PDB file of C-alpha atoms in Angstrom:
ATOM      1  CA  MET A 512     -20.169 -10.167  -1.450  1.00 59.00           C
ATOM      2  CA  PRO A 513     -22.791  -7.862   0.102  1.00 60.00           C
ATOM      3  CA  LEU A 514     -25.495 -10.440  -0.511  1.00 62.00           C
ATOM      4  CA  LEU A 515     -23.469 -13.059   1.359  1.00 67.00           C
ATOM      5  CA  LEU A 516     -23.122 -10.585   4.234  1.00 67.00           C
ATOM      6  CA  ARG A 517     -26.882  -9.835   3.974  1.00 71.00           C
ATOM      7  CA  ARG A 518     -26.224  -6.162   3.247  1.00 67.00           C
ATOM      8  CA  LEU A 519     -27.204  -3.847   0.437  1.00 67.00           C
ATOM      9  CA  PRO A 520     -24.595  -3.328  -2.289  1.00 65.00           C
ATOM     10  CA  SER A 521     -22.981   0.089  -2.539  1.00 66.00           C
ATOM     11  CA  HIS A 522     -20.026   1.493  -4.512  1.00 65.00           C
ATOM     12  CA  GLU A 523     -18.786  -1.016  -7.152  1.00 66.00           C
ATOM     13  CA  ALA A 524     -21.225  -3.565  -5.622  1.00 66.00           C
ATOM     14  CA  TYR A 525     -19.277  -3.739  -2.349  1.00 69.00           C
ATOM     15  CA  PRO A 526     -21.066  -3.450   0.999  1.00 68.00           C
ATOM     16  CA  GLY A 527     -21.519   0.137   2.157  1.00 67.00           C
ATOM     17  CA  ASP A 528     -19.357  -0.470   5.230  1.00 70.00           C
ATOM     18  CA  ILE A 529     -16.382  -2.035   3.401  1.00 71.00           C
ATOM     19  CA  PHE A 530     -14.103   0.825   4.515  1.00 71.00           C
ATOM     20  CA  TYR A 531     -15.060   0.147   8.134  1.00 71.00           C
ATOM     21  CA  LEU A 532     -14.495  -3.596   7.633  1.00 74.00           C
ATOM     22  CA  HIS A 533     -10.970  -3.046   6.260  1.00 71.00           C
ATOM     23  CA  SER A 534      -9.922  -0.661   9.023  1.00 74.00           C
ATOM     24  CA  HIS A 535     -11.538  -2.868  11.685  1.00 74.00           C
ATOM     25  CA  LEU A 536      -9.600  -5.931  10.464  1.00 75.00           C
ATOM     26  CA  LEU A 537      -6.334  -3.982  10.523  1.00 74.00           C
ATOM     27  CA  GLU A 538      -7.003  -2.565  13.997  1.00 72.00           C
ATOM     28  CA  ARG A 539      -8.062  -5.961  15.312  1.00 69.00           C
ATOM     29  CA  ALA A 540      -4.840  -7.510  14.004  1.00 68.00           C
ATOM     30  CA  ALA A 541      -2.863  -5.019  16.108  1.00 67.00           C
ATOM     31  CA  LYS A 542      -4.739  -5.475  19.387  1.00 66.00           C
ATOM     32  CA  LEU A 543      -2.050  -6.941  21.579  1.00 70.00           C
ATOM     33  CA  SER A 544      -2.601  -8.321  25.050  1.00 71.00           C
ATOM     34  CA  SER A 545      -1.820  -6.009  27.974  1.00 75.00           C
ATOM     35  CA  ARG A 546      -1.236  -9.189  29.969  1.00 77.00           C
ATOM     36  CA  LEU A 547       1.623 -10.055  27.591  1.00 69.00           C
ATOM     37  CA  GLY A 548       3.215  -6.592  27.595  1.00 70.00           C
ATOM     38  CA  GLU A 549       1.286  -4.980  24.741  1.00 73.00           C
ATOM     39  CA  GLY A 550       3.677  -3.590  22.108  1.00 69.00           C
ATOM     40  CA  SER A 551       3.208  -2.798  18.454  1.00 69.00           C
ATOM     41  CA  MET A 552       2.762  -4.690  15.234  1.00 70.00           C
ATOM     42  CA  THR A 553       3.589  -4.171  11.592  1.00 73.00           C
ATOM     43  CA  ALA A 554       0.941  -5.231   9.094  1.00 74.00           C
ATOM     44  CA  LEU A 555       1.620  -5.624   5.397  1.00 78.00           C
ATOM     45  CA  PRO A 556      -1.756  -5.919   3.680  1.00 79.00           C
ATOM     46  CA  ILE A 557      -1.430  -7.159   0.103  1.00 80.00           C
ATOM     47  CA  VAL A 558      -3.948  -6.094  -2.534  1.00 82.00           C
ATOM     48  CA  GLU A 559      -3.989  -7.452  -6.060  1.00 82.00           C
ATOM     49  CA  THR A 560      -5.128  -4.857  -8.581  1.00 83.00           C
ATOM     50  CA  GLN A 561      -6.888  -5.393 -11.867  1.00 82.00           C
ATOM     51  CA  SER A 562      -4.616  -4.163 -14.675  1.00 82.00           C
ATOM     52  CA  GLY A 563      -2.551  -2.153 -12.187  1.00 80.00           C
ATOM     53  CA  ASP A 564      -5.489   0.103 -11.252  1.00 83.00           C
ATOM     54  CA  VAL A 565      -4.465   1.461  -7.839  1.00 81.00           C
ATOM     55  CA  LEU A 566      -7.344   3.955  -7.959  1.00 79.00           C
ATOM     56  CA  ALA A 567     -10.014   1.250  -7.748  1.00 80.00           C
ATOM     57  CA  TYR A 568     -12.223   1.168  -4.661  1.00 76.00           C
ATOM     58  CA  ILE A 569     -10.531  -1.615  -2.660  1.00 78.00           C
ATOM     59  CA  PRO A 570      -6.891  -0.516  -3.230  1.00 81.00           C
ATOM     60  CA  THR A 571      -7.703   3.081  -2.260  1.00 79.00           C
ATOM     61  CA  ASN A 572      -9.504   1.885   0.880  1.00 78.00           C
ATOM     62  CA  VAL A 573      -6.535  -0.196   1.993  1.00 80.00           C
ATOM     63  CA  ILE A 574      -4.007   2.515   1.084  1.00 79.00           C
ATOM     64  CA  SER A 575      -5.929   5.101   3.112  1.00 76.00           C
ATOM     65  CA  THR A 576      -5.828   2.950   6.268  1.00 77.00           C
ATOM     66  CA  THR A 577      -2.126   2.106   6.048  1.00 78.00           C
ATOM     67  CA  ASP A 578       1.055   4.189   6.198  1.00 75.00           C
ATOM     68  CA  GLY A 579       1.830   3.909   2.517  1.00 76.00           C
ATOM     69  CA  LYS A 580       2.125   1.540  -0.391  1.00 83.00           C
ATOM     70  CA  ILE A 581       4.713  -0.330  -2.393  1.00 86.00           C
ATOM     71  CA  PHE A 582       3.554  -0.865  -5.953  1.00 86.00           C
ATOM     72  CA  LEU A 583       5.017  -3.977  -7.614  1.00 88.00           C
ATOM     73  CA  PRO A 584       3.888  -3.994 -11.260  1.00 88.00           C
ATOM     74  CA  THR A 585       4.225  -7.261 -13.156  1.00 88.00           C
ATOM     75  CA  ASP A 586       5.622  -5.544 -16.257  1.00 88.00           C
ATOM     76  CA  LEU A 587       8.693  -4.406 -14.291  1.00 87.00           C
ATOM     77  CA  PHE A 588       9.139  -7.922 -12.943  1.00 90.00           C
ATOM     78  CA  HIS A 589       8.867  -9.473 -16.410  1.00 93.00           C
ATOM     79  CA  ALA A 590      11.370  -6.895 -17.701  1.00 92.00           C
ATOM     80  CA  GLY A 591      13.888  -8.273 -15.202  1.00 93.00           C
ATOM     81  CA  THR A 592      13.786  -5.437 -12.671  1.00 87.00           C
ATOM     82  CA  CYS A 593      14.405  -6.832  -9.220  1.00 88.00           C
ATOM     83  CA  PRO A 594      12.919  -5.734  -6.906  1.00 88.00           C
ATOM     84  CA  ALA A 595      10.136  -4.674  -9.265  1.00 88.00           C
ATOM     85  CA  ILE A 596       9.132  -1.522  -7.382  1.00 85.00           C
ATOM     86  CA  ASN A 597       7.540   1.415  -9.164  1.00 83.00           C
ATOM     87  CA  VAL A 598       9.206   4.220  -7.200  1.00 77.00           C
ATOM     88  CA  GLY A 599       7.062   6.847  -8.892  1.00 75.00           C
ATOM     89  CA  ILE A 600       3.834   5.851  -7.154  1.00 79.00           C
ATOM     90  CA  SER A 601       5.143   3.962  -4.116  1.00 80.00           C
ATOM     91  CA  ILE A 602       4.846   6.184  -1.043  1.00 77.00           C
ATOM     92  CA  SER A 603       5.323   6.159   2.705  1.00 75.00           C
ATOM     93  CA  ARG A 604       3.810   8.463   5.298  1.00 70.00           C
ATOM     94  CA  VAL A 605       6.806   7.744   7.512  1.00 70.00           C
ATOM     95  CA  ARG A 606       9.157   8.856   4.734  1.00 68.00           C
ATOM     96  CA  SER A 607      12.576   9.972   5.822  1.00 70.00           C
ATOM     97  CA  THR A 608      11.743  10.350   9.526  1.00 76.00           C
ATOM     98  CA  ALA A 609      12.867   6.756  10.038  1.00 75.00           C
ATOM     99  CA  GLN A 610      16.168   7.199   8.158  1.00 79.00           C
ATOM    100  CA  ILE A 611      19.588   8.346   9.285  1.00 85.00           C
ATOM    101  CA  LYS A 612      20.909  11.580   7.753  1.00 86.00           C
ATOM    102  CA  ALA A 613      23.217   9.863   5.224  1.00 87.00           C
ATOM    103  CA  MET A 614      20.393   7.604   4.007  1.00 84.00           C
ATOM    104  CA  LYS A 615      18.071  10.604   3.592  1.00 83.00           C
ATOM    105  CA  GLN A 616      20.605  12.356   1.373  1.00 83.00           C
ATOM    106  CA  VAL A 617      21.154   9.325  -0.857  1.00 84.00           C
ATOM    107  CA  ALA A 618      17.599   7.952  -0.952  1.00 81.00           C
ATOM    108  CA  GLY A 619      15.910  11.222  -1.882  1.00 78.00           C
ATOM    109  CA  LYS A 620      18.157  11.813  -4.881  1.00 83.00           C
ATOM    110  CA  LEU A 621      18.091   8.163  -5.936  1.00 85.00           C
ATOM    111  CA  LYS A 622      14.288   7.964  -5.836  1.00 80.00           C
ATOM    112  CA  LEU A 623      14.005  11.108  -7.962  1.00 83.00           C
ATOM    113  CA  GLU A 624      16.525   9.778 -10.494  1.00 87.00           C
ATOM    114  CA  LEU A 625      14.758   6.405 -10.712  1.00 82.00           C
ATOM    115  CA  ALA A 626      11.379   8.082 -11.226  1.00 80.00           C
ATOM    116  CA  GLN A 627      12.783  10.392 -13.927  1.00 86.00           C
ATOM    117  CA  PHE A 628      14.482   7.468 -15.663  1.00 86.00           C
ATOM    118  CA  ALA A 629      11.253   5.440 -15.661  1.00 79.00           C
ATOM    119  CA  GLU A 630       9.346   8.416 -17.065  1.00 82.00           C
ATOM    120  CA  LEU A 631      11.881   8.951 -19.856  1.00 88.00           C
ATOM    121  CA  GLU A 632      11.969   5.239 -20.637  1.00 82.00           C
ATOM    122  CA  ALA A 633       8.172   5.243 -21.038  1.00 78.00           C
ATOM    123  CA  PHE A 634       8.474   7.656 -24.002  1.00 79.00           C
TER     124      PHE A 634
END
């Protein structure tokens, strides 16, 4: 990829400015016309990981420029879990600030119970 962009390779053979490129693409996607009333936009970047490695260079770059992540492992999907969300490592920077009080009370406990169940099931 860096050779196609005529740049020197850096970390994991990606261009040295790959972090800038990711954030620039996300910011550019949200530039809305002042002539049309501006506003806001929700972006849902999707990153495929190799063997579920969310700590690889590209996934961590994308995660750091967004407000969180939803991790959808294929093993949960193949086990019949629907939606196949790993609640243990899925996070949101918005968290409960966007929820009503009743939802906060239920969701917090439910997420903890799901994470504990998944951890026990792994043993």
